[in-house]
Amino acid sequence: MFSWSSKNGRKKDPELFQTVSDGLRRLYRTKLFPLEEAYRFHEFHSPALEDADFDNKPMVLLVGQYSTGKTTFIRHLMEQDFPGMRIGPEPTTDSFIAVMYGEQEGLVPGNALVVDPKKPFRKLNAFGNAFLNRFVCAQMPNPVLESISIIDTPGILSGEKQRISRGYDFAAVLEWFAERVDRIILLFDAHKLDISDEFSDVIRALKNHEDKMRVVLNKADQIGTQQLMRVYGALMWSLGKIVNTPEVIRVYIGSFWAQPLLVPDNRKLFEAEEQDLFRDIQSLPRNAALRKLNDLIKRARLAKVHAYIISALKKEMPLFGKENKKKELIANLGEIYIKIEKEHQISPGDFPKLTKMQEILINQDFTKFQTMKPKLLEGVEDMLANDIAKLMTMVRQEEASMPSQSVQGGAFDGTANGPFGHGYGEGAGEGIDELEWVVVRDKPTYDEIFYTLSPVNGKVSGAMAKKEMVKSKLPNTVLGKIWKLADVDKDGFLDDEEFALANHLIKVKLEGHELPAELPDHLVPPSKRQQD
């Protein structure tokens, strides 16, 4: 348990925070929330945060067009059906389903969810009954859900279907979730790469959350290698037109369900991609506090800019002719942005979207806006400059004091150990469960080279070994590591077994595998093994 005190010029009792979540909650309530409330931040951007937002488990949001395998992906992760699950080629999932841990299996309807203070969904009440009737929580006892919660979403429509209104603002709901989740996974079907208008709107609504986004190219086992290469290129081209960032979003390729691969040519690629994605998801509990801290900083920066905008609009309002002046200010909002940017040295990226801000301002009463309140802004500035830095220290302390946190159970345990673990029996792991030393297979070839190097007392010097080893064209840094691993007795020379081992490790590296940090037991030469 950790605590730290926050002090300023005035004498006051030090604030003691027992955990990072406690610190974030109290900083928000005492320093950021007053600024948000004064300048109507919640009417423009995002509802106020509640206690459950700081205490909830990491959440993963799945987004994609219908029949891309979102629900099947959840089923694959948990290795268990969940209440309300429906899978099919047509748009089957017509609701937002929050899949969460619960001692008893069952469904909780949306209207009951938004009044539960222990769930982080209370503010979804603002989207009305049309949405709440399409929102449920599936609770069940599953080890995966002990660490994370998963949000399944309705399939994004395409063609004629997207013209039918859902009755609620679908993109706005996804944006609400995007602000609060730890990971956003966009799923694509290898056979359906067209990005519909509704999907484009959704991806644009997720702007400013690119750091949370990952892309999964699902059902990739249904096409051959050449087709897969073309599909991957087409996907990256399509995403590049919508996601306006210079960085490339990480794309995972595979077939995320527990069925035989239809085209097994790329099995190794799919295994490696699945393990990478699993590691990314497994890291979420460990990084949850840091993510919440990062999101609070983003929110505070936006709230500061919002306060400057609202107070600037209030300052410009005259005593008479208010309606005409309001229209003029909304039309010239871009100029106000530039003025604030220069006056307060604020990055253009911190400002809210201009068109969205103008749309909301049309229905606002400017006379009720607040003028600049320096004390409120100073409180947020102090939070960003001092309190957040101290909380960062607490994050590291909490991470160090806790056992390694990661998602366990379900598909995450399927390849954790044993011969089906990724890379088992390959590279430096080759021969791990064989009685014979694996290097023996190629030792006659290595021995021929060894005896051409004129060994003295059965050993070759480092200089002689180097002449042969550099022929591999590997960098000296790699060859140096291989030398350390192969010189088992650390005498600065290599005997025939150690020389054979060095050549075996060179072969491992040339085949594209990583070298081990320490020499595994099965690679230790027989003559160097300690007898029991």
XYZ file of N, CA and C in Angstrom, residues 73 82 167 196-198 282 378 386 400 405:
33
model
N -15.155 -14.736 -32.184
C -13.866 -14.367 -31.592
C -13.948 -14.419 -30.061
N -21.632 -17.807 -24.263
C -22.092 -16.854 -23.252
C -23.573 -16.549 -23.483
N -32.387 3.984 -34.663
C -33.169 4.600 -33.594
C -32.315 5.271 -32.544
N -18.066 0.114 -45.593
C -19.323 0.814 -45.864
C -19.284 2.227 -45.291
N -20.303 3.027 -45.675
C -20.381 4.403 -45.164
C -20.503 4.410 -43.647
N -21.313 3.476 -43.117
C -21.495 3.442 -41.660
C -20.185 3.054 -40.975
N -3.338 -9.913 -23.107
C -2.930 -10.322 -21.762
C -2.241 -9.202 -20.987
N -6.160 26.840 -12.539
C -4.934 26.596 -11.769
C -4.970 25.219 -11.115
N 1.896 18.439 -11.187
C 2.442 17.830 -9.966
C 1.798 16.496 -9.599
N 5.299 -3.067 -9.431
C 6.409 -3.826 -8.850
C 5.951 -4.668 -7.659
N 0.421 -9.606 -13.566
C -0.996 -9.672 -13.901
C -1.150 -9.932 -15.394
